[in-house]
mmCIF file of C-alpha atoms (C1' of nucleotides) in Angstrom:
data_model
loop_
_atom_site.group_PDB
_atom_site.id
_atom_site.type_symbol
_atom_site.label_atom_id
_atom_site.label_comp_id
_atom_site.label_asym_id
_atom_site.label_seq_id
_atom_site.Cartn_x
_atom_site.Cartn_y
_atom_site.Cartn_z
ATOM 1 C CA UNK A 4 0.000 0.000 0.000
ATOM 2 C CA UNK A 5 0.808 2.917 -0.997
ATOM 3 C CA UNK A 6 -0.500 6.758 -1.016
ATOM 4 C CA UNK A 7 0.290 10.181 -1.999
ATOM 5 C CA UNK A 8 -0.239 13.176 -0.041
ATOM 6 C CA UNK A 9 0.515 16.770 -0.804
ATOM 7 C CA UNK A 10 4.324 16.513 0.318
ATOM 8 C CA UNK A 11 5.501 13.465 0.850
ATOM 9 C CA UNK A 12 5.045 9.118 0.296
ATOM 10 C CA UNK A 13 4.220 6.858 2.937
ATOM 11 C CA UNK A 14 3.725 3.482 3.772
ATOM 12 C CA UNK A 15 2.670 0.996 6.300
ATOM 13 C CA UNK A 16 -0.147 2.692 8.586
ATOM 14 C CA UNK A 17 -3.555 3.002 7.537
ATOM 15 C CA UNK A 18 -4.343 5.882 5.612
ATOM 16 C CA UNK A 19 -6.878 7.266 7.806
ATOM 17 C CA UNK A 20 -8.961 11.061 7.637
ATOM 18 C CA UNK A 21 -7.493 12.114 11.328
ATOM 19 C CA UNK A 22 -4.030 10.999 9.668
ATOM 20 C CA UNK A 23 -4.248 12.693 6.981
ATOM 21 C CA UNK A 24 -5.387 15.633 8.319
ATOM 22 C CA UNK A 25 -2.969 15.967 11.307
ATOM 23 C CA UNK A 26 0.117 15.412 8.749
ATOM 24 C CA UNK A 27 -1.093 17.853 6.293
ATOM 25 C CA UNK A 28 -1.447 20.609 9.748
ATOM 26 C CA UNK A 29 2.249 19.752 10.679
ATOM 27 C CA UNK A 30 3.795 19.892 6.557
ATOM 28 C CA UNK A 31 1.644 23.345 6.342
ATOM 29 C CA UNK A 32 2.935 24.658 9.896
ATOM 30 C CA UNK A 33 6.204 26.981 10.428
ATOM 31 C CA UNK A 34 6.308 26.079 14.169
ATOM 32 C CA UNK A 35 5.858 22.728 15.712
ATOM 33 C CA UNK A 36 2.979 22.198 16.970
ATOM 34 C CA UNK A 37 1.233 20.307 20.272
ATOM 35 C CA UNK A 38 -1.322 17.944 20.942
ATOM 36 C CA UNK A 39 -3.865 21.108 21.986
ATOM 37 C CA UNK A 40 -2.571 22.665 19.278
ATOM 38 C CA UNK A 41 -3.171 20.859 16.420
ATOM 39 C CA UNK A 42 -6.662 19.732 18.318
ATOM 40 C CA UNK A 43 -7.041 23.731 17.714
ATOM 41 C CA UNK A 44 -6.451 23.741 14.105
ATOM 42 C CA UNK A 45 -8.510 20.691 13.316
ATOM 43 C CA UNK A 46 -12.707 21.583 13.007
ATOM 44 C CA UNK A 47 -14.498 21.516 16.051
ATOM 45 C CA UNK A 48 -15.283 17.809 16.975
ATOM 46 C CA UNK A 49 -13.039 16.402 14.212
ATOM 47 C CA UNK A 50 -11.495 13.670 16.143
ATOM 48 C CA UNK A 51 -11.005 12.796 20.207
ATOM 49 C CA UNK A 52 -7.776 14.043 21.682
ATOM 50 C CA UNK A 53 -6.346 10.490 22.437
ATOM 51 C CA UNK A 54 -6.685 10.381 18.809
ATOM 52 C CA UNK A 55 -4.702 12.973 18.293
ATOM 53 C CA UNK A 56 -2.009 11.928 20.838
ATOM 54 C CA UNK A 57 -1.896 8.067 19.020
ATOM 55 C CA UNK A 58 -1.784 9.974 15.451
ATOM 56 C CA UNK A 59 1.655 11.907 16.544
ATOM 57 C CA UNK A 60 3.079 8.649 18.167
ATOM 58 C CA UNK A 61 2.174 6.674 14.826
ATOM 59 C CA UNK A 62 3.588 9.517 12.452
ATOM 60 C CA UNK A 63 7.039 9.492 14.676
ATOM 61 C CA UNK A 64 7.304 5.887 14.318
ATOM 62 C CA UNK A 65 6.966 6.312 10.723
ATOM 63 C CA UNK A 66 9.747 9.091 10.715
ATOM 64 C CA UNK A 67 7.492 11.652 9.000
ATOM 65 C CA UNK A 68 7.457 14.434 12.063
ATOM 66 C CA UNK A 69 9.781 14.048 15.182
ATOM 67 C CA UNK A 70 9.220 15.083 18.703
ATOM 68 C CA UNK A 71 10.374 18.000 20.776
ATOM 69 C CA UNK A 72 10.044 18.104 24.283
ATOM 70 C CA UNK A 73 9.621 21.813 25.289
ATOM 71 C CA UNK A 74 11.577 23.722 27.923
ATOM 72 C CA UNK A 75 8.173 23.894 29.646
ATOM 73 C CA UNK A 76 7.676 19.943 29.570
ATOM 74 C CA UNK A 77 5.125 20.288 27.051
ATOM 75 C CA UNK A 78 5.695 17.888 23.635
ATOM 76 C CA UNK A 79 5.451 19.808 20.129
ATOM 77 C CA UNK A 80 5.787 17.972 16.891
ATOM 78 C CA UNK A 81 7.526 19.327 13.370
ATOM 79 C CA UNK A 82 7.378 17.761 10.398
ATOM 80 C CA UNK A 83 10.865 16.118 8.706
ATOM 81 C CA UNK A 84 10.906 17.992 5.792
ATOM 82 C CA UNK A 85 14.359 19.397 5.778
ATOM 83 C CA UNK A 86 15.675 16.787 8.291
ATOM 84 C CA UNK A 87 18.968 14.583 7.849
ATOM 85 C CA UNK A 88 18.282 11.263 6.335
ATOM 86 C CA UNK A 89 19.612 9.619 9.658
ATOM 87 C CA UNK A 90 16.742 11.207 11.671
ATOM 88 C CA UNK A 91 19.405 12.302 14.380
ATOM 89 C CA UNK A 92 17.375 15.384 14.525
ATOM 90 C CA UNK A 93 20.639 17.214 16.058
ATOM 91 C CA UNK A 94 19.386 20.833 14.960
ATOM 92 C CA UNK A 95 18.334 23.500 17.744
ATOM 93 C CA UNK A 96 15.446 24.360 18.202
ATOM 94 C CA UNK A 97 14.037 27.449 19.912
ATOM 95 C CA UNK A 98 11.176 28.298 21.741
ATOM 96 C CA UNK A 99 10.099 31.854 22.406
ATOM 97 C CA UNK A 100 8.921 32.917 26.116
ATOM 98 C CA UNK A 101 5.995 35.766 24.219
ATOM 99 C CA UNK A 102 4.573 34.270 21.532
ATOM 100 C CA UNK A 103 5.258 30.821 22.879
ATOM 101 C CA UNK A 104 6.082 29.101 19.651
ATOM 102 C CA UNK A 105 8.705 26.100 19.583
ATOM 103 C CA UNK A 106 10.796 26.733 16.075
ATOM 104 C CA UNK A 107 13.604 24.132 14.391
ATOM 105 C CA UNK A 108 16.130 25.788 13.042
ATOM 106 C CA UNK A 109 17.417 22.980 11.030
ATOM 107 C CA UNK A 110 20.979 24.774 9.728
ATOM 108 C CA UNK A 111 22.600 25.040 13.260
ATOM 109 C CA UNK A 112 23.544 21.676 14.602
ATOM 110 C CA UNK A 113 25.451 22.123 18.289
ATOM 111 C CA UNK A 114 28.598 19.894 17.555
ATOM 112 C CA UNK A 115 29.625 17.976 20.818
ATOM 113 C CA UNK A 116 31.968 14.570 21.506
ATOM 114 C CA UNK A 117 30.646 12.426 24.071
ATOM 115 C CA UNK A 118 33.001 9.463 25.257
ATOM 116 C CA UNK A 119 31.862 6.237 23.118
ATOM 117 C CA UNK A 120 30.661 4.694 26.825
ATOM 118 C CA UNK A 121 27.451 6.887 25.702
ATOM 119 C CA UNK A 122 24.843 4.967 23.549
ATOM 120 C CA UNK A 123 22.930 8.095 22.213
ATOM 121 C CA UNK A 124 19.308 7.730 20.716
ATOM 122 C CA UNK A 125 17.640 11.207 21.290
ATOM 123 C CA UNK A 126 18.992 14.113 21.027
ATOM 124 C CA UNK A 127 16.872 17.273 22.141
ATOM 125 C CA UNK A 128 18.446 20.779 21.730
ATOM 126 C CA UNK A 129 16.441 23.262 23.536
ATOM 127 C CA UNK A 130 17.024 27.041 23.659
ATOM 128 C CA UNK A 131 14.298 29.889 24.700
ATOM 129 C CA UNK A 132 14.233 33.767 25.135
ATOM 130 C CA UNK A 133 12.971 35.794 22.190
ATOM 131 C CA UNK A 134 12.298 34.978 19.058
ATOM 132 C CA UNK A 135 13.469 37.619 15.925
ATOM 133 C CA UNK A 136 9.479 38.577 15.205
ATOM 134 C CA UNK A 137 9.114 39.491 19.061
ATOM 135 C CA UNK A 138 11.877 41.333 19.924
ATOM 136 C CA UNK A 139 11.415 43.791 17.462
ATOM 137 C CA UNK B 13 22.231 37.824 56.792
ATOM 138 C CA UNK B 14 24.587 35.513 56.020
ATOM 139 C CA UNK B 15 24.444 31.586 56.475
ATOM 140 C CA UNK B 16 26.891 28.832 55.895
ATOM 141 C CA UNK B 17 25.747 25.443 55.119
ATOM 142 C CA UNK B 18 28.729 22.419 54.243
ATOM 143 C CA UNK B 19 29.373 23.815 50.783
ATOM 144 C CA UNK B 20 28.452 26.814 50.107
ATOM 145 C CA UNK B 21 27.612 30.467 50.961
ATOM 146 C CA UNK B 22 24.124 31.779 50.250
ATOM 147 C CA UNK B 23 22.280 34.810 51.144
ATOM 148 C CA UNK B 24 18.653 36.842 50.958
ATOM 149 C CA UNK B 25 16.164 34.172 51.264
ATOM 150 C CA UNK B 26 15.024 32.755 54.741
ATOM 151 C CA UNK B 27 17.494 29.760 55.950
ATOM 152 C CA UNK B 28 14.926 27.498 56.910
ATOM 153 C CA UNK B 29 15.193 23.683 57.748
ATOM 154 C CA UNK B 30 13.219 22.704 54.767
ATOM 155 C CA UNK B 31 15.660 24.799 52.360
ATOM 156 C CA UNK B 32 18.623 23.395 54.154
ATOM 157 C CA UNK B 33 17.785 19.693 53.829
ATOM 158 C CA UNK B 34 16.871 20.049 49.924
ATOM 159 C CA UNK B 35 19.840 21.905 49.358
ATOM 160 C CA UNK B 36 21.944 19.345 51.414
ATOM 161 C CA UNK B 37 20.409 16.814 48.697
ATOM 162 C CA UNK B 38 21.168 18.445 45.959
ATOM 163 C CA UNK B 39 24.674 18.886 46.619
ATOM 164 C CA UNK B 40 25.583 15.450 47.900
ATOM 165 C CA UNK B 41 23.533 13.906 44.839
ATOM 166 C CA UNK B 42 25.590 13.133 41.651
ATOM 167 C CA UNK B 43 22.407 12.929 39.403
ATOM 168 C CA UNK B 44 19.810 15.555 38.994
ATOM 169 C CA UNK B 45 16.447 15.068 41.452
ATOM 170 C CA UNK B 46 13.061 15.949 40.397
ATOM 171 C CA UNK B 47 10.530 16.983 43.372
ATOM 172 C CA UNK B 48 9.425 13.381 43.391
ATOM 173 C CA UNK B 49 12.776 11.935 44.037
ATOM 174 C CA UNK B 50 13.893 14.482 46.387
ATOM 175 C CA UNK B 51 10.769 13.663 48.660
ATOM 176 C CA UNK B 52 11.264 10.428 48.301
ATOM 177 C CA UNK B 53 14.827 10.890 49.841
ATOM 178 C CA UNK B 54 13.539 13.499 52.945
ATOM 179 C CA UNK B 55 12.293 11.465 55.730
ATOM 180 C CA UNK B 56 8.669 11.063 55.421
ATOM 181 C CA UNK B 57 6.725 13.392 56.450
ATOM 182 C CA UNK B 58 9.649 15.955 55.892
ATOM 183 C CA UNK B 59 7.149 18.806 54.200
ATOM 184 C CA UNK B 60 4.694 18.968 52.119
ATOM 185 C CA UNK B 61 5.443 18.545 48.434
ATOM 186 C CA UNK B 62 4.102 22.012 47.318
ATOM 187 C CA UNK B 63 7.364 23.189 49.805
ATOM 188 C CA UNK B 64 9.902 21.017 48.175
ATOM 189 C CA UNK B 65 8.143 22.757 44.582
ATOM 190 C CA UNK B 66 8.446 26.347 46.188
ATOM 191 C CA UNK B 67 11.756 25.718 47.589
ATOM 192 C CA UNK B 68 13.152 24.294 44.233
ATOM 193 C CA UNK B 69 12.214 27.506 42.600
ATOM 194 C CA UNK B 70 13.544 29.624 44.969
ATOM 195 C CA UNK B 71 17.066 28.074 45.537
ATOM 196 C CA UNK B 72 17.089 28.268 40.825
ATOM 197 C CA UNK B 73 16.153 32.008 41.496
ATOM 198 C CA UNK B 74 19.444 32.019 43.502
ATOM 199 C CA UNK B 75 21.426 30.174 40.999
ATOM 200 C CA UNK B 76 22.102 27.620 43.648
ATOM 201 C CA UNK B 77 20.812 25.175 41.418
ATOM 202 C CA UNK B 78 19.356 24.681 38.347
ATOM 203 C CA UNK B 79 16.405 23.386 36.294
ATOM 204 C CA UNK B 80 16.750 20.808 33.269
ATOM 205 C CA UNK B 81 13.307 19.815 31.770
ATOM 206 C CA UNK B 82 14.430 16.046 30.882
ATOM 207 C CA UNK B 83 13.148 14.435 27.512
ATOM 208 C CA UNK B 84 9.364 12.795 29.362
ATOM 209 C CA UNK B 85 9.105 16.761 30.672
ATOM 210 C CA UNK B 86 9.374 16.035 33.940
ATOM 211 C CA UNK B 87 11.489 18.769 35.376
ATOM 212 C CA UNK B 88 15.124 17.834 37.293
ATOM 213 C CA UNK B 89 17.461 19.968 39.599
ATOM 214 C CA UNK B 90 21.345 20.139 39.759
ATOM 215 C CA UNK B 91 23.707 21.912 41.961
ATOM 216 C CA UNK B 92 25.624 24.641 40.227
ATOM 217 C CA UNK B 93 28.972 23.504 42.046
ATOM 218 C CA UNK B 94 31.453 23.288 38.802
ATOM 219 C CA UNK B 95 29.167 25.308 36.653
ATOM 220 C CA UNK B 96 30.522 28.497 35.177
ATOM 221 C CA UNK B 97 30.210 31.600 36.624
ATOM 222 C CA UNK B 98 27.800 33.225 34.089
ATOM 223 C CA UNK B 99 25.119 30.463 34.292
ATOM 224 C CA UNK B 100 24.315 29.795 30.945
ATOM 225 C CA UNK B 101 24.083 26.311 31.771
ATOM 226 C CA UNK B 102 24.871 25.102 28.225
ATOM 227 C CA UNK B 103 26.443 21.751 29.183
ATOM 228 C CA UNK B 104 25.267 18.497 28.234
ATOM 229 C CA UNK B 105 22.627 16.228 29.639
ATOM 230 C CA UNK B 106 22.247 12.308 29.873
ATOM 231 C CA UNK B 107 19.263 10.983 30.291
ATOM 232 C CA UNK B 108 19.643 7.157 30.400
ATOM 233 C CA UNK B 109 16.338 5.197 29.204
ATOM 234 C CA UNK B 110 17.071 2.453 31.498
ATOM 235 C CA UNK B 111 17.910 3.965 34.997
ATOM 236 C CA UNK B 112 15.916 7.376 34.773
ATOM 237 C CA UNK B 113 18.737 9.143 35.729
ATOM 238 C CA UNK B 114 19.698 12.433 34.214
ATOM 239 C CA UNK B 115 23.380 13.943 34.765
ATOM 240 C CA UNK B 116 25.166 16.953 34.104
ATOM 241 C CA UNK B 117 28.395 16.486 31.719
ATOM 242 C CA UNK B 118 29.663 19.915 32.495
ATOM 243 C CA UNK B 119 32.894 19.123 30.721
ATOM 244 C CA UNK B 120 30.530 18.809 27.413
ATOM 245 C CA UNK B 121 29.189 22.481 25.871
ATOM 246 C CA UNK B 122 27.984 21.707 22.542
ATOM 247 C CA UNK B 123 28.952 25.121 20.228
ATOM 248 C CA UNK B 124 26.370 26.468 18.054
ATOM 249 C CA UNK B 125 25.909 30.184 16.671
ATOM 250 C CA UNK B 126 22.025 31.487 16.186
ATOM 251 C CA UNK B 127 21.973 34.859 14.259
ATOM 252 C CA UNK B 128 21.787 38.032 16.726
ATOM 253 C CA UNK B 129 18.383 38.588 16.609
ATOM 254 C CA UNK B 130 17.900 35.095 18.874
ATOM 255 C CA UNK B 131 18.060 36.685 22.087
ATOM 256 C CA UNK B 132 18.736 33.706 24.332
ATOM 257 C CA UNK B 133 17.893 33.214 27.954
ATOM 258 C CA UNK B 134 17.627 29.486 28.875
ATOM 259 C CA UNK B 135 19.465 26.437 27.642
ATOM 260 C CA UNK B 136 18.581 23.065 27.639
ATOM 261 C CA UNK B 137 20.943 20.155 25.989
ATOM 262 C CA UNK B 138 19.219 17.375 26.363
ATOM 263 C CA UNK B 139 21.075 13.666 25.023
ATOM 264 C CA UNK B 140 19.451 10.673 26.229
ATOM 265 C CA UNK B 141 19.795 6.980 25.727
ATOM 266 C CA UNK B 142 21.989 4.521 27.648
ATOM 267 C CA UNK B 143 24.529 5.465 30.060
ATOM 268 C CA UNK B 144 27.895 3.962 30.514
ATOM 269 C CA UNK B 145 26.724 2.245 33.797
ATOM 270 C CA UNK B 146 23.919 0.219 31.952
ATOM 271 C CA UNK B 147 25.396 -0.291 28.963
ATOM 272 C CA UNK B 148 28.326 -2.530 30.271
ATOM 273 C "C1'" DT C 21 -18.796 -9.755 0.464
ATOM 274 C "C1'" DT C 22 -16.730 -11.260 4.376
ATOM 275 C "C1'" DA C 23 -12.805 -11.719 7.524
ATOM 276 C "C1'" DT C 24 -9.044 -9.594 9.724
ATOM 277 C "C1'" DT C 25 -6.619 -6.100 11.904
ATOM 278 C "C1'" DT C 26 -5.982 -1.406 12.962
ATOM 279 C "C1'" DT C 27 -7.951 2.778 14.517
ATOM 280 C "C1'" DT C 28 -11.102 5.372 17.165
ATOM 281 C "C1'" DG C 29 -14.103 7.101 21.043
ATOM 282 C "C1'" DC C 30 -15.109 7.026 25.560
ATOM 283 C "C1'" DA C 31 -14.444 6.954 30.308
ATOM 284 C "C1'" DA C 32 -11.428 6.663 33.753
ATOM 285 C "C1'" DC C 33 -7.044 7.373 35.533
ATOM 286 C "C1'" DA C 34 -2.229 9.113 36.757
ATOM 287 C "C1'" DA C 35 1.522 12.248 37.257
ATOM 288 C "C1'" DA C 36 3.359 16.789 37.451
ATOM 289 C "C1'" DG C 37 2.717 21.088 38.619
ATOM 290 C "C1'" DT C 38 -0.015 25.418 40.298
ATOM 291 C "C1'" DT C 39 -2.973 28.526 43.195
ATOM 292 C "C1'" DG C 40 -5.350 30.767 47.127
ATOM 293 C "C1'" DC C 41 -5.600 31.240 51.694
ATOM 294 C "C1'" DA C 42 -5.040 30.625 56.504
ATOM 295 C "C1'" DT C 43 -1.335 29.337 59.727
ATOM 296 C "C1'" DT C 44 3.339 29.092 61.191
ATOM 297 C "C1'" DA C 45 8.083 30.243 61.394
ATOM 298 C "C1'" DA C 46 12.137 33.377 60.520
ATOM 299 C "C1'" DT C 47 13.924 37.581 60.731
ATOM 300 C "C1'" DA C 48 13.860 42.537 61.884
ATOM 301 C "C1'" DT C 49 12.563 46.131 65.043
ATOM 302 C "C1'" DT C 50 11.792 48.231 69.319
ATOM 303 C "C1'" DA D 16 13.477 39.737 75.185
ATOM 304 C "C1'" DA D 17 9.044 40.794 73.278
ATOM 305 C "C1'" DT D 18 6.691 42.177 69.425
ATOM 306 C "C1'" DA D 19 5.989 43.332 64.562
ATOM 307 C "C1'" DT D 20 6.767 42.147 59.945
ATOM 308 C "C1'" DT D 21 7.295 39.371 56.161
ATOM 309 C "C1'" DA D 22 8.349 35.074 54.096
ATOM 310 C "C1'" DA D 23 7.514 30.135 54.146
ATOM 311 C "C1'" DT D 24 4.492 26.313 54.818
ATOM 312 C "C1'" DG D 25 0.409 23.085 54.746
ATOM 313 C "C1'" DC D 26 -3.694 21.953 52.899
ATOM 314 C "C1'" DA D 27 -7.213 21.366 49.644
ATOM 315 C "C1'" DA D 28 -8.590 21.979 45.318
ATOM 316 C "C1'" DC D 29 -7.553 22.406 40.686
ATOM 317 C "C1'" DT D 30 -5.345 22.290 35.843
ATOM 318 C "C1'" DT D 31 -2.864 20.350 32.194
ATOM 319 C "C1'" DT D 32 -0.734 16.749 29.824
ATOM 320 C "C1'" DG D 33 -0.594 12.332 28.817
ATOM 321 C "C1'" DT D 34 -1.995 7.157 29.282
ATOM 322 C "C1'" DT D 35 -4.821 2.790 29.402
ATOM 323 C "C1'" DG D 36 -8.485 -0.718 28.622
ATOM 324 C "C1'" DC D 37 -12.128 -1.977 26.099
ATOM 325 C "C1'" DA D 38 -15.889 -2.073 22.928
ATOM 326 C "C1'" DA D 39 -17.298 -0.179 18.441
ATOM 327 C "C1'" DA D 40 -16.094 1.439 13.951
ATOM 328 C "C1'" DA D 41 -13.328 1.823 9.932
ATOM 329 C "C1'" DA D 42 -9.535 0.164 6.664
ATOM 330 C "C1'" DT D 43 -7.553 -3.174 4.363
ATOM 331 C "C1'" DA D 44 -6.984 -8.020 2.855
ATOM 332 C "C1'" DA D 45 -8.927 -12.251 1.299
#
DNA sequence: TTATTTTTGCAACAAAGTTGCATTAATATT
DNA sequence: AATATTAATGCAACTTTGTTGCAAAAATAA
């Protein structure tokens, strides 16, 4: 099975409307995006929040958005469109205190060495303060 | 006022026994404590577990310690003892899957540059996966 | 068209964290 | 040393985020 939406090819999980819909939110968003969030942007009623929450866990399994775990706790979502291949999603992300929106900026990667000892599998770069549109 | 307690010198908020003890833990523990694990080492009964919340916040307004939200959100506090001077807090983090525990690799500050307009005010370097203690 | 398997909705739950307010404890003042 | 002041605490109630089990519904396969 296979199916074609807007931006990208995938495979495996059933091709259903709260799917689709979700995944098309995150491709069309700038900013990731949370649970309550993208329950925002959906109509009224569209789907139950667990939904929601089992929709984003599906789509990271299937590599197409990865996970960002907030400075406030909270989990956003982005979509992998400019990501490395190797989904080591190493880039920095930045989340602004005003207008509260949780940004990858996908060209700067933090470079670090971390004794071998170290099995790394997530990596979750996490600065806040101002974004550029706020603080001017 | 001025107070000295085993390793350090603090001053302006009120030296009380609850402050003391959580302190105390904080700088004899090698890992980073969330509220739940730092009641769980007090005696029970110590406080109440809205004190150990206000007292965390209070001793990071201090920079006696400070906050790292760890990848599952749930907040965790470190001492500041070999962090630098200016607080920026832009060391490393492990997080290992398999014993919960989150540490401070101060010797690790991953370099990035963010164009000017960033203005940055917290940092949070987040790695998690196994650590060299379970992996062997 | 029917069988199979995944997805969904619902209700209930759990963990982390916050708030308001009255009481208590620490510190400052006299 | 006694009292006044202000900060810290306990308690109860609440919010938000996220999870789980199970029956019903929807996708896909046969």
């Amino acid at each position: 099975m296979q199916t074609q939406l807007s931006c990208i090819i995938f495979v495996c999980m059933r091709n259903t409307v709260a799917k689709q819909a979700i995944l098309e939110i995150l491709y069309k968003s700038e900013t990731a995006l949370s649970q309550t969030e993208v329950q925002q942007i959906l109509p009224q009623g569209f789907c139950n929040r667990v939904t929601i929450y089992r929709v984003l866990d599906r789509l990271v399994k299937e590599n197409l958005i990865h996970e960002i775990t907030n400075i406030d706790g909270v989990v956003k979502y982005a979509n992998c469109k400019k990501c490395n291949k190797n989904h080591s999603h190493q880039h920095l992300h930045f989340s602004c205190e005003n207008c509260n929106t949780v940004t990858c900026i996908k060209s700067v990667e933090p470079q670090f060495d971390l004794p071998k000892e170290y099995e790394i599998k997530k990596i979750n770069f996490m600065v806040s303060g101002i974004c550029p549109s706020c603080s001017r």
